[in-house]
mmCIF file of C-alpha atoms in Angstrom:
data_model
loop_
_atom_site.group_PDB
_atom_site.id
_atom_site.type_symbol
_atom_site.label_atom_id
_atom_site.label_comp_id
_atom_site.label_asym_id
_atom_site.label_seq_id
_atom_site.Cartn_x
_atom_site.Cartn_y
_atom_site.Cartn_z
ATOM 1 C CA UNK P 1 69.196 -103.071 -43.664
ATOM 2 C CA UNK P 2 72.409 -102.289 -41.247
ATOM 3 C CA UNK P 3 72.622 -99.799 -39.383
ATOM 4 C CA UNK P 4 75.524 -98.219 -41.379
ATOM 5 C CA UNK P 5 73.090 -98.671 -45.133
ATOM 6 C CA UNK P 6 70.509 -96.549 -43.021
ATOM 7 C CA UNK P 7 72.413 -93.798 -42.336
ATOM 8 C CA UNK P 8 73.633 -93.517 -45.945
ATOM 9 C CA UNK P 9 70.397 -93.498 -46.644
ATOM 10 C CA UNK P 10 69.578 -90.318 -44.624
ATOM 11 C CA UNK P 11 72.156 -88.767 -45.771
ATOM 12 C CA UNK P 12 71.161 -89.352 -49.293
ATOM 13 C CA UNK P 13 67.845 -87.774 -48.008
ATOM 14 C CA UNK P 14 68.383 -84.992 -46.461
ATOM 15 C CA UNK P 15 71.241 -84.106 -49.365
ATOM 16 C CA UNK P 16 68.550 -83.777 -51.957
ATOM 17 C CA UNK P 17 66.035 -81.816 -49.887
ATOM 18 C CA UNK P 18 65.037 -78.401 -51.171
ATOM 19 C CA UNK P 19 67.761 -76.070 -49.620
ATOM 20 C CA UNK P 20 66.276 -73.173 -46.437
ATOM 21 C CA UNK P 21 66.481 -70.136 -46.052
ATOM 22 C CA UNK P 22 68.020 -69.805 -42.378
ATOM 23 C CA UNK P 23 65.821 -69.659 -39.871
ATOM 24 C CA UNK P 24 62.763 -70.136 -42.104
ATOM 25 C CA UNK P 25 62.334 -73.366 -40.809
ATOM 26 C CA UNK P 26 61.717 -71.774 -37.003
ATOM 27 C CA UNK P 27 58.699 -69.130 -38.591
ATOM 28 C CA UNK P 28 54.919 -69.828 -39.836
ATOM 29 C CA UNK P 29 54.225 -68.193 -43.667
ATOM 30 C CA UNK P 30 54.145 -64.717 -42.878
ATOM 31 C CA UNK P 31 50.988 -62.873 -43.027
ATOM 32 C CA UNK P 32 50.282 -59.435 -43.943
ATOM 33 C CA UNK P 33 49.014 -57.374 -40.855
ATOM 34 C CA UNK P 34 45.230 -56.719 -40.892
ATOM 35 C CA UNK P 35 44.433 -53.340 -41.208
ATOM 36 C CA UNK P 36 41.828 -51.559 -38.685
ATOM 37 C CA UNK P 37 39.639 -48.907 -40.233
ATOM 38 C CA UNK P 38 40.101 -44.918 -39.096
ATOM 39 C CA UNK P 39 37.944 -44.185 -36.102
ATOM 40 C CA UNK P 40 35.366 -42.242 -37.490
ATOM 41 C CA UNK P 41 35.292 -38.439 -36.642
ATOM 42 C CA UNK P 42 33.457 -36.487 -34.006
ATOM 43 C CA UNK P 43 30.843 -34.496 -34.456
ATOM 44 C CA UNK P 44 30.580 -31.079 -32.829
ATOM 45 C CA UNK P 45 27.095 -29.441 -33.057
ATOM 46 C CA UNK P 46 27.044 -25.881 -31.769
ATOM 47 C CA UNK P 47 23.319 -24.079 -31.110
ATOM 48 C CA UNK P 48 22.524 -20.552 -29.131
ATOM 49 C CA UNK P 49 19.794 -20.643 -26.939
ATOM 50 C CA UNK P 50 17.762 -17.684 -25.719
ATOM 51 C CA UNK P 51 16.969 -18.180 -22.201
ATOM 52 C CA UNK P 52 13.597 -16.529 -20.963
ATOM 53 C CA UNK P 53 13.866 -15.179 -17.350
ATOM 54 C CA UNK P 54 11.299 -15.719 -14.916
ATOM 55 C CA UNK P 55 11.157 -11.919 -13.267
ATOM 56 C CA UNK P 56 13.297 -9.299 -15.318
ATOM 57 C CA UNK P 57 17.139 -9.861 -13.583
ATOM 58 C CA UNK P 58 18.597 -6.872 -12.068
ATOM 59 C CA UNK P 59 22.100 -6.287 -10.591
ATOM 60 C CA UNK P 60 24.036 -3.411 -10.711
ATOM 61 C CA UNK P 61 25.742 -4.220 -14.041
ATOM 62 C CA UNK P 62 22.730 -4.747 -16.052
ATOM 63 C CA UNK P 63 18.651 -5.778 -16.425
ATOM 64 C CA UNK P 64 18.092 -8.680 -18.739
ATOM 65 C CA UNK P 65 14.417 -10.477 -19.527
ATOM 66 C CA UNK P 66 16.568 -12.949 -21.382
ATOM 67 C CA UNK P 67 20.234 -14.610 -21.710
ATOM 68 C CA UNK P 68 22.027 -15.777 -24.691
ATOM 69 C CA UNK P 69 24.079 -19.267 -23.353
ATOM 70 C CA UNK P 70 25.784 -21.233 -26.321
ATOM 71 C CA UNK P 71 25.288 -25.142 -25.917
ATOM 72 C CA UNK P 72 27.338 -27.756 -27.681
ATOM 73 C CA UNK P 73 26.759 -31.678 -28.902
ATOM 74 C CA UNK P 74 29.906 -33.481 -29.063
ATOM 75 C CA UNK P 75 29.040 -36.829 -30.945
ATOM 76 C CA UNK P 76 30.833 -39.979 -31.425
ATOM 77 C CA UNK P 77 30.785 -43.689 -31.609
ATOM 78 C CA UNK P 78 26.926 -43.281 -30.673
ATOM 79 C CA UNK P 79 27.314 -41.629 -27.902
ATOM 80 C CA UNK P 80 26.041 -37.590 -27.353
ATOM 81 C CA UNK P 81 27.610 -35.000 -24.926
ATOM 82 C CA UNK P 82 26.101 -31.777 -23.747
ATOM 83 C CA UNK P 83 27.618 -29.048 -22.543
ATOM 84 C CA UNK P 84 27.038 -24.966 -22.019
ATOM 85 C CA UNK P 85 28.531 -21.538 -21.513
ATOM 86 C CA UNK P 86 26.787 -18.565 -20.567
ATOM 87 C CA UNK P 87 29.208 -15.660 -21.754
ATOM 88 C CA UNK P 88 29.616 -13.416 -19.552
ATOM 89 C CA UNK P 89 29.329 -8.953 -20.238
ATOM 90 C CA UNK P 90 31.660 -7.749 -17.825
ATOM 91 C CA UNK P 91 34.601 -9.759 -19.786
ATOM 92 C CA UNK P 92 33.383 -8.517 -22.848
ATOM 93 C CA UNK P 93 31.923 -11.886 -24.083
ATOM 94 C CA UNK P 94 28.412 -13.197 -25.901
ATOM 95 C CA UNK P 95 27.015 -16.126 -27.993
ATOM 96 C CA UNK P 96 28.190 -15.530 -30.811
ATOM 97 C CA UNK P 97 31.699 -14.941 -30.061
ATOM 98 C CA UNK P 98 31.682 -17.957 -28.369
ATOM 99 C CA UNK P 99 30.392 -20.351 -31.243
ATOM 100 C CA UNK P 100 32.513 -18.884 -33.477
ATOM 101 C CA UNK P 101 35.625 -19.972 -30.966
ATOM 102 C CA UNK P 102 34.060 -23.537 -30.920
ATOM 103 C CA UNK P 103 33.859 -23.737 -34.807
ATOM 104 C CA UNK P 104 37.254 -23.071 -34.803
ATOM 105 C CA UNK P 105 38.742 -26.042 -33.300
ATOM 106 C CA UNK P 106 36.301 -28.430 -34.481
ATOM 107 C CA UNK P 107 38.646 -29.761 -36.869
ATOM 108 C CA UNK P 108 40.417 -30.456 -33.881
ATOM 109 C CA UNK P 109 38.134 -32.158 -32.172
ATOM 110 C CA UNK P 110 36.967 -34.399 -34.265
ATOM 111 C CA UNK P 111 40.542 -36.308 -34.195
ATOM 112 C CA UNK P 112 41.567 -35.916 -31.009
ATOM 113 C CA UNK P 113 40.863 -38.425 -28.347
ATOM 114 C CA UNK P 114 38.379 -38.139 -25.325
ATOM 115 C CA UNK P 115 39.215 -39.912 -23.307
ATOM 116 C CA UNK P 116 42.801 -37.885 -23.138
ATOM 117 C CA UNK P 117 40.410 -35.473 -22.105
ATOM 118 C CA UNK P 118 42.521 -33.247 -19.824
ATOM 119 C CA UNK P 119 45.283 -33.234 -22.649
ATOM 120 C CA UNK P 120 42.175 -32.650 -25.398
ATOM 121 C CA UNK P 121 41.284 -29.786 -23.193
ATOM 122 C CA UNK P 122 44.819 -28.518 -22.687
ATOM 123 C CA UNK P 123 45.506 -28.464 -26.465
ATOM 124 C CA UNK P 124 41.813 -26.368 -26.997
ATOM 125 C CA UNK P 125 42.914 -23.930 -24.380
ATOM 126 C CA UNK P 126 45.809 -23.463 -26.573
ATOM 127 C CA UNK P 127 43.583 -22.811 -29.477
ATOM 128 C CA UNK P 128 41.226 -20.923 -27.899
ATOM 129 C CA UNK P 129 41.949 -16.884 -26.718
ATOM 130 C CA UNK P 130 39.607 -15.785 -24.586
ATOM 131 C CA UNK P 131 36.053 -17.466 -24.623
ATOM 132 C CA UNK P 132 35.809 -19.006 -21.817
ATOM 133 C CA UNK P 133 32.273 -19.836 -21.884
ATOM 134 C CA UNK P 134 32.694 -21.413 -24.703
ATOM 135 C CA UNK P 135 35.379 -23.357 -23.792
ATOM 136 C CA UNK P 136 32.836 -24.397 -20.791
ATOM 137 C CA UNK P 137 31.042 -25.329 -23.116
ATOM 138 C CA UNK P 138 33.269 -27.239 -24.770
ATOM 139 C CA UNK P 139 34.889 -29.060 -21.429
ATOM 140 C CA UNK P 140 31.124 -29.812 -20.105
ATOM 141 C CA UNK P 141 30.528 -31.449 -23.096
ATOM 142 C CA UNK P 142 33.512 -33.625 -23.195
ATOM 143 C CA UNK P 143 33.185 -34.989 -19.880
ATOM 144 C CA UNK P 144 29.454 -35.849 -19.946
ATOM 145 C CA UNK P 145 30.295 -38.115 -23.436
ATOM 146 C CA UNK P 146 33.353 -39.312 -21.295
ATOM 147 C CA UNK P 147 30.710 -40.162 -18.373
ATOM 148 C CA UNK P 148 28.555 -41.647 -20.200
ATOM 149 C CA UNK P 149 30.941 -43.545 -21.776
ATOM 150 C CA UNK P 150 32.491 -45.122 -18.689
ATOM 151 C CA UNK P 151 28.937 -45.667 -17.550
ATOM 152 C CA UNK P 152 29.639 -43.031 -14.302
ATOM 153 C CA UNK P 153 28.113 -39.723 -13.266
ATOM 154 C CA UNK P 154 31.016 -36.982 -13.871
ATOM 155 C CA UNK P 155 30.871 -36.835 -9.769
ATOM 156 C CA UNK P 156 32.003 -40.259 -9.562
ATOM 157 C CA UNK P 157 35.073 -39.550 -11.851
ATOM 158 C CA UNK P 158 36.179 -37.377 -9.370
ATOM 159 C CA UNK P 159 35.812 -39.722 -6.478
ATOM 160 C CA UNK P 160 33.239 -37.161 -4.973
ATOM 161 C CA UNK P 161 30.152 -38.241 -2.925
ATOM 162 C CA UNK P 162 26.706 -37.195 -3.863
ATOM 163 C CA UNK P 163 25.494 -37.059 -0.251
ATOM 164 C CA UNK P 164 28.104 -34.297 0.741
ATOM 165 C CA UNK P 165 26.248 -31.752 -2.200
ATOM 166 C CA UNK P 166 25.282 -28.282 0.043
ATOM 167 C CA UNK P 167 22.223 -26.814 0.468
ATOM 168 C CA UNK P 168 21.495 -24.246 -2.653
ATOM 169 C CA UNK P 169 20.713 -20.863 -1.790
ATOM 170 C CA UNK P 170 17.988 -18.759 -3.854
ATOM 171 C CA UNK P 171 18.797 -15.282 -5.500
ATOM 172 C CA UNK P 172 16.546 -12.190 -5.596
ATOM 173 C CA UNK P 173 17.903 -9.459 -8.347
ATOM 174 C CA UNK P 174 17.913 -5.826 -7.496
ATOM 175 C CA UNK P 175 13.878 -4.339 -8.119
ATOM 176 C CA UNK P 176 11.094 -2.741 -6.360
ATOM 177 C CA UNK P 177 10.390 -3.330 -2.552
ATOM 178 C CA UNK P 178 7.160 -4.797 -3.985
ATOM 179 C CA UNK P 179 8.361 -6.872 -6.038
ATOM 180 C CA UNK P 180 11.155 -8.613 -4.151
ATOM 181 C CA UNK P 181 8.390 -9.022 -1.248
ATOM 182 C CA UNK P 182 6.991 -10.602 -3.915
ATOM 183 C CA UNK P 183 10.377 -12.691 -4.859
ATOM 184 C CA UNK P 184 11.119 -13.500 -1.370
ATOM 185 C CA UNK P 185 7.296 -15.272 -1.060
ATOM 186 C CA UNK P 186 8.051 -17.063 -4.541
ATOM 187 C CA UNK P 187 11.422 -18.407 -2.798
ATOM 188 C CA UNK P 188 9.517 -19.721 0.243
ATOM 189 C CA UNK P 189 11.085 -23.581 0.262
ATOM 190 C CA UNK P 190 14.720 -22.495 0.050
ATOM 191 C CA UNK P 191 16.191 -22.150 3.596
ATOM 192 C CA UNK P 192 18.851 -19.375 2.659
ATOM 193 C CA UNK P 193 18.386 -16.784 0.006
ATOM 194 C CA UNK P 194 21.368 -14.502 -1.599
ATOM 195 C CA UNK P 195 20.308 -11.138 -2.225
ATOM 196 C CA UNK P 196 21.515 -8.161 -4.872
ATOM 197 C CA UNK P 197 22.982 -5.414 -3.222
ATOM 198 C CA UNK P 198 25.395 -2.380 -4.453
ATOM 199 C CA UNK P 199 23.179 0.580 -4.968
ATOM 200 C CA UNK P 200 21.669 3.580 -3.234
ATOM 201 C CA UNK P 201 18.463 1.269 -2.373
ATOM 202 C CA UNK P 202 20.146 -1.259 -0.252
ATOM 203 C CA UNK P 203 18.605 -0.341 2.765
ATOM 204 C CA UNK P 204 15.254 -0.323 0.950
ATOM 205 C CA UNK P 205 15.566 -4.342 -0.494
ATOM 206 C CA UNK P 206 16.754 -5.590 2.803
ATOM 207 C CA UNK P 207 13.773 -3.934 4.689
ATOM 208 C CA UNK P 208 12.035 -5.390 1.761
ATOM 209 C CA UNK P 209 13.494 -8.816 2.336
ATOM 210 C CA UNK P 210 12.869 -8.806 6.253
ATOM 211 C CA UNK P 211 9.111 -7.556 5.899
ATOM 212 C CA UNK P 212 8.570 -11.294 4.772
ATOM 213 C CA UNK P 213 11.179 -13.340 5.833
ATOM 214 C CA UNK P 214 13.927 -13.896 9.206
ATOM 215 C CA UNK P 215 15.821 -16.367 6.896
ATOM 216 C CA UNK P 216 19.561 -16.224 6.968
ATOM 217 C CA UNK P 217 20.607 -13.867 3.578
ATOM 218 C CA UNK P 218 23.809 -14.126 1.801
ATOM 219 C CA UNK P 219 24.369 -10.864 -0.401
ATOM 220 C CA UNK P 220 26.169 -10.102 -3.421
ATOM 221 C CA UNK P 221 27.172 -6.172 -4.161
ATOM 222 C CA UNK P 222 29.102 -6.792 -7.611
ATOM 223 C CA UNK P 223 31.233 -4.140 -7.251
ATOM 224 C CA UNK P 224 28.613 -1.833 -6.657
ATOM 225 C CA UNK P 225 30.512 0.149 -4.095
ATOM 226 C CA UNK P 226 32.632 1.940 -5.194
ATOM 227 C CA UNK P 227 34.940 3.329 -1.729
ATOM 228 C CA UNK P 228 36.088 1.472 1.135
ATOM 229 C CA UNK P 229 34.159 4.241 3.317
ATOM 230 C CA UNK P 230 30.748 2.860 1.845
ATOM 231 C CA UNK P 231 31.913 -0.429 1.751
ATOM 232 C CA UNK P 232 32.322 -0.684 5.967
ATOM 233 C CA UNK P 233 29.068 1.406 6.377
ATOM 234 C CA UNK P 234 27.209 -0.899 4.670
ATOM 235 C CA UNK P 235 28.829 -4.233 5.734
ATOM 236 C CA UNK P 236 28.640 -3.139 9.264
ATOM 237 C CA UNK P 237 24.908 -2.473 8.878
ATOM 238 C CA UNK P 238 23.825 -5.701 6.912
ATOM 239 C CA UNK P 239 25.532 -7.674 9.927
ATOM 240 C CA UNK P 240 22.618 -6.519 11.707
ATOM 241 C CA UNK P 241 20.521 -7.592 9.312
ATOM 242 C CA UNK P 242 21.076 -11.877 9.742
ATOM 243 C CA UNK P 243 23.537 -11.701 6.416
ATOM 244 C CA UNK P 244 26.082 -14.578 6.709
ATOM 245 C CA UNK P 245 28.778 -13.315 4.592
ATOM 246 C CA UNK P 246 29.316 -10.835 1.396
ATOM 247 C CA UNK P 247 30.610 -11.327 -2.197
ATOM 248 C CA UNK P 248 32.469 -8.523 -3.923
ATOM 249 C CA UNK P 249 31.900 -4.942 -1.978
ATOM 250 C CA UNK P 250 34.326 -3.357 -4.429
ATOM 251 C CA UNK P 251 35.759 -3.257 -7.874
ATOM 252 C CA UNK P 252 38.101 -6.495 -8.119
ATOM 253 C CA UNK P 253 41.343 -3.991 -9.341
ATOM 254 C CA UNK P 254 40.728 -2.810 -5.542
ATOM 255 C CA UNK P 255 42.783 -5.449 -3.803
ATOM 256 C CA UNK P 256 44.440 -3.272 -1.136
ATOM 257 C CA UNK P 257 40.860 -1.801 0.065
ATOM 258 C CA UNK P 258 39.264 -5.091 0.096
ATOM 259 C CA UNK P 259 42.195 -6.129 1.981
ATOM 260 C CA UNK P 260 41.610 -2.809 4.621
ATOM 261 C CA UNK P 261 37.561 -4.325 4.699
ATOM 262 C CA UNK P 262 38.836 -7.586 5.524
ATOM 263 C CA UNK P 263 40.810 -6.529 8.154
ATOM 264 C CA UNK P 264 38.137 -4.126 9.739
ATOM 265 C CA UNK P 265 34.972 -6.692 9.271
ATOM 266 C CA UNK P 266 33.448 -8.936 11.080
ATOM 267 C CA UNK P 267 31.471 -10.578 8.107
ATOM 268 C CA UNK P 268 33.364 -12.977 5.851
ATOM 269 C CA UNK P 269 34.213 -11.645 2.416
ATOM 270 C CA UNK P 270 34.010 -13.745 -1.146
ATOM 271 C CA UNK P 271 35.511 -12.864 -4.274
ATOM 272 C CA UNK P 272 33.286 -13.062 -7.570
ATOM 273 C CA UNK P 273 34.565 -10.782 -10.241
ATOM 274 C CA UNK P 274 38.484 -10.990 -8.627
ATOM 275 C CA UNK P 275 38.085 -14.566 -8.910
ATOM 276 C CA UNK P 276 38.352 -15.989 -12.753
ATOM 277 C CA UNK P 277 40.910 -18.575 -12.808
ATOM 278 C CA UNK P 278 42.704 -20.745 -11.242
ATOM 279 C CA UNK P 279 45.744 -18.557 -11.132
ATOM 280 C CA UNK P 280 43.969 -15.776 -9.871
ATOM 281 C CA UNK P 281 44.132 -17.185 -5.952
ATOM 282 C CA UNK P 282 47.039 -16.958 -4.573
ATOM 283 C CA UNK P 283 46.966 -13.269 -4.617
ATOM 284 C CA UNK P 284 43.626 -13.035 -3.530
ATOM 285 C CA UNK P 285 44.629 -15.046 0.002
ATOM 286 C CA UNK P 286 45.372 -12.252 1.781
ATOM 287 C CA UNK P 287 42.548 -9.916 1.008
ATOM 288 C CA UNK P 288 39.521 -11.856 0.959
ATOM 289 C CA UNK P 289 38.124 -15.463 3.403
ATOM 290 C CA UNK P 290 36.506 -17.460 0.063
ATOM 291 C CA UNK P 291 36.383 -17.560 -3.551
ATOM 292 C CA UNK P 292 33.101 -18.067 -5.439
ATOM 293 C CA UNK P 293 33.798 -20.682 -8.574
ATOM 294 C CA UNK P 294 31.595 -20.022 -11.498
ATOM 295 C CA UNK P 295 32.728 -22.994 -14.603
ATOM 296 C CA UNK P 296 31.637 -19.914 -16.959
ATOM 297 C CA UNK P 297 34.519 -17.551 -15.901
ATOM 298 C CA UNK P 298 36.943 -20.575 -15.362
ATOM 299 C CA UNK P 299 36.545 -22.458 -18.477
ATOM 300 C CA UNK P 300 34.722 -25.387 -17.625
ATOM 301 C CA UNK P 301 34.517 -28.113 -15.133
ATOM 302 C CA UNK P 302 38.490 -29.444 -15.225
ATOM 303 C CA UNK P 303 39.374 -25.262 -14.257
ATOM 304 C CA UNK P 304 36.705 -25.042 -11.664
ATOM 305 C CA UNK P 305 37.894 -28.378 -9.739
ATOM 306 C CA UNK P 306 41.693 -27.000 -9.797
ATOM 307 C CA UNK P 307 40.355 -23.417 -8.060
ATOM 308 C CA UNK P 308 38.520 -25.570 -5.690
ATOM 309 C CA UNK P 309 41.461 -27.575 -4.607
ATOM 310 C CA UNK P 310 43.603 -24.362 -4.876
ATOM 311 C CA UNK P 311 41.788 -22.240 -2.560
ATOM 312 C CA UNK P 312 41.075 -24.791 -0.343
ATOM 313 C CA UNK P 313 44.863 -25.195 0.033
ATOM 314 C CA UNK P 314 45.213 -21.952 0.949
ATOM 315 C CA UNK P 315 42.685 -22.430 3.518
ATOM 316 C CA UNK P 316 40.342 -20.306 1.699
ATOM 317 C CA UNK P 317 36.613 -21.124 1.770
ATOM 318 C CA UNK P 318 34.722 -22.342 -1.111
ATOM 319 C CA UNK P 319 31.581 -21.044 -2.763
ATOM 320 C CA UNK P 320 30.091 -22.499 -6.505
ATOM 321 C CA UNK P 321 28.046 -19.978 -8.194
ATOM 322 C CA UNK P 322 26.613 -19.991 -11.599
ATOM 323 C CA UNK P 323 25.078 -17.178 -14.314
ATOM 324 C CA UNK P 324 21.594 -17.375 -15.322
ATOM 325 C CA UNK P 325 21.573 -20.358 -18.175
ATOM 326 C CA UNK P 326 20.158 -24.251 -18.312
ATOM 327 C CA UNK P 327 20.114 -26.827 -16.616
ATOM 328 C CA UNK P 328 23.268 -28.207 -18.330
ATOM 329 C CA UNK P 329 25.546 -25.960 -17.023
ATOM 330 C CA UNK P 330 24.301 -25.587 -13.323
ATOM 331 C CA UNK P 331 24.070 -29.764 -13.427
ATOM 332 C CA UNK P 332 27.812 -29.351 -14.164
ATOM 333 C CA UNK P 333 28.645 -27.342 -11.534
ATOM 334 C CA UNK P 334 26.986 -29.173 -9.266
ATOM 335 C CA UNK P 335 28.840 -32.019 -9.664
ATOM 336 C CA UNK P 336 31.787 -30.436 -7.836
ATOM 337 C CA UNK P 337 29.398 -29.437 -4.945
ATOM 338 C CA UNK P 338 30.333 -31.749 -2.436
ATOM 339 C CA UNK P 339 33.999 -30.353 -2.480
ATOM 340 C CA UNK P 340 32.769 -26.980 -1.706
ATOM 341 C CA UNK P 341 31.192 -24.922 1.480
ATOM 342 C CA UNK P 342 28.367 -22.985 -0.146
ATOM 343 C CA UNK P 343 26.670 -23.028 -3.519
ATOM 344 C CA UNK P 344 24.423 -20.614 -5.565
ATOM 345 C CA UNK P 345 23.550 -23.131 -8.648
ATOM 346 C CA UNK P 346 19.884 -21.780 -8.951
ATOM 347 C CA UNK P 347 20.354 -19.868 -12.372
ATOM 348 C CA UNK P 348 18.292 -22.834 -14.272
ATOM 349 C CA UNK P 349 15.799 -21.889 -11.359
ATOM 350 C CA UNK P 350 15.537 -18.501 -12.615
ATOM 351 C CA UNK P 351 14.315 -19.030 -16.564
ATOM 352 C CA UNK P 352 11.003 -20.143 -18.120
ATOM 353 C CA UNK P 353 12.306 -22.242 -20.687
ATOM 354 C CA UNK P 354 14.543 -24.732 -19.155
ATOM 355 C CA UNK P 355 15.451 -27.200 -21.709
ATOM 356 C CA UNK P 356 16.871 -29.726 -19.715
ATOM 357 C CA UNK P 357 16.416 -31.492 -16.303
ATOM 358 C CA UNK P 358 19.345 -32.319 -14.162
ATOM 359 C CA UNK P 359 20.066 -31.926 -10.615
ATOM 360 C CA UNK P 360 17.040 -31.066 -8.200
ATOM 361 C CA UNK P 361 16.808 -29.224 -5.157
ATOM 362 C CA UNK P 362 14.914 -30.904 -2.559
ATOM 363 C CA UNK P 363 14.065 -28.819 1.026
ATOM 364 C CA UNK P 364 17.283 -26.387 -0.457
ATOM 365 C CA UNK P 365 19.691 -29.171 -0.833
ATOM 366 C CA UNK P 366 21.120 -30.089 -3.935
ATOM 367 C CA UNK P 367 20.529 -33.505 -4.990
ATOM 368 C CA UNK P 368 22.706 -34.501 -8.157
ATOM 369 C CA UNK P 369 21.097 -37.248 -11.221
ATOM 370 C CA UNK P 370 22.715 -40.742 -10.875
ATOM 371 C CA UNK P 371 22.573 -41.386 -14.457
ATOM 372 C CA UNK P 372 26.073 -41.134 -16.211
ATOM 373 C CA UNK P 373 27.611 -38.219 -17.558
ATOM 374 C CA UNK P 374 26.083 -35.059 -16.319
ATOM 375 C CA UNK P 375 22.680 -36.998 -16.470
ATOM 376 C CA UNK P 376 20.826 -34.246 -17.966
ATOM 377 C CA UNK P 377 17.762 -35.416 -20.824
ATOM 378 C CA UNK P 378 15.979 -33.438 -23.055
ATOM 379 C CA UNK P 379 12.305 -32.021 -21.249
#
């Protein structure tokens, strides 16, 4: 055939092909899209736990032989976080209040995503008005299923190192000279010891105190005194007494007394009950040297790390404290311990019935799990 019959040919061909669509020629048979099944929900688990103390606790707000905390299970893909809130009196919180607040943005929850965890935690604070234990509770719980699930201990999420954790100091509620000789004895292998103050026996527990021990002391008034008068009398005395520093000598609304204190004192000054949340500090700068943290009052661990960094800005020193509850929520306060100057994370020290076991305390030093998460397990 000649080359001119060929291409007639072709022609012929490609004439009586079956006619396409434009561009169909340049695409594969389309396929429909598979479709990916819903994640499945979370599960949120809520469960108040009576706390049994060791020695009846004593400050000048109340006596308790037991606390109410509220602990929470958030549950997903296999994987079970733990978290805790010990509601707090003074802010005119408890247990059950607190659950309820959970229960109410479980529906939440169970859709939203945690590893978004600060947004997750955002829109719950949104939800949530008040309870801030149990949004503790809540935040704890997120982050140890977010640890866990990353396969890090909630320290190492925020780039903090274990070895930098503070010594721990011991408390000794407000009793009976006898029986805080008997406290201090019990407290023997902690090198510091905080110590209730704010009542017309002062003098009394500190003689108490110092008839067994020359340890440093740390002390804690909770806004037991009541006049700035008091308030110098008594600092200037427990100066003489080996106390480091004092938390709270007055009612928190007293700003411009604590203020007059600070400027009169020798001994550093800490806010407790001034100090709640992060936007709390900036005002208290001028009126007191530190801020004690406590993830109960601030609303978990995400709140607490943002006073830290806040105060510490301000050049404020840096105290974590905890209420009397589990190991689950002093394990997640102690997480943030090696950003901080002093800690008083011994309230899972304090109870009979712990039902966890997190961080240790080894010669008064904190010493934080390695396991990821908070690292807490079932005793």
């Amino acid at each position: 055939m000649e080359r001119r019959d060929a291409l007639k040919t072709m022609g012929t061909l490609a004439a009586t092909a079956l006619p396409l669509t434009r561009g169909a020629a340049l695409s594969p048979t389309p396929h429909p899209a598979p479709t990916m099944p819903p994640a499945p929900p979370a599960l949120i688990e809520t469960e108040i736990v009576r706390l049994r103390l060791r020695h009846t606790w004593t400050t000048t707000m109340s006596a308790s032989e037991y606390r109410d905390t509220l602990h929470v299970r958030y549950v997903k893909d296999g994987v079970t976080g733990v978290g805790e809130g010990a509601p707090i009196i003074r802010y005119h919180e408890d247990a059950a209040s607190a659950e309820q607040a959970v229960r109410g943005v479980t529906e939440f929850l169970a859709s939203a995503d945690p590893l978004a965890f600060d947004k997750t935690l955002d829109e719950v604070g949104r939800r949530i008005e008040g309870q801030w234990a149990g949004r503790a509770a809540l935040d704890i719980a997120l982050l140890d299923w977010v640890g866990q699930r990353r396969g890090m201990p909630i320290y190492a999420m925020f780039g903090l190192d274990p070895r930098d954790a503070p010594i721990t100091t011991f408390s000794i509620g407000i009793d009976t000279p006898e029986v805080t000789r008997q406290k201090v004895r019990e407290a023997e292998p902690f090198p510091v010891l905080k110590i209730k103050v704010g009542l017309d026996t002062d003098e009394a527990t500190i003689a108490a105190v110092r008839s067994v021990t020359d340890k440093p002391l740390r002390v804690d008034a909770n806004e037991g005194w009541k006049d700035r008068e008091t308030a110098i009398r008594k600092i200037e005395w427990l100066g003489t007494q080996g106390v480091e520093f004092i938390e709270q000598p007055l009612p928190a609304a007293m700003l411009d007394d604590i203020a007059w204190l600070k400027a009169r004192s020798g001994m550093p000054i800490f806010a407790d009950e001034a100090c709640l949340r992060p936007t709390d500090i900036p005002g208290l700068a001028g009126a007191y040297d530190g801020v004690n943290v406590k993830l109960d009052k601030a609303g978990g661990i995400l709140q607490g790390y943002r006073m830290i960094q806040i105060a510490r800005a301000l050049g404020l020193k840096t105290m974590l404290g905890c209420m009397i509850s589990s190991s689950v929520s002093v394990t997640a306060a102690a997480h943030l311990s090696p950003l901080v100057d002093y800690a008083d994370l011994d309230g899972n020290l304090l109870i009979a019935n712990d039902p966890y076991v997190g961080v240790t305390v080894e010669a008064g030093r904190l010493v934080l799990p390695d396991r990821p998460g908070l690292g807490v397990r079932r005793v």
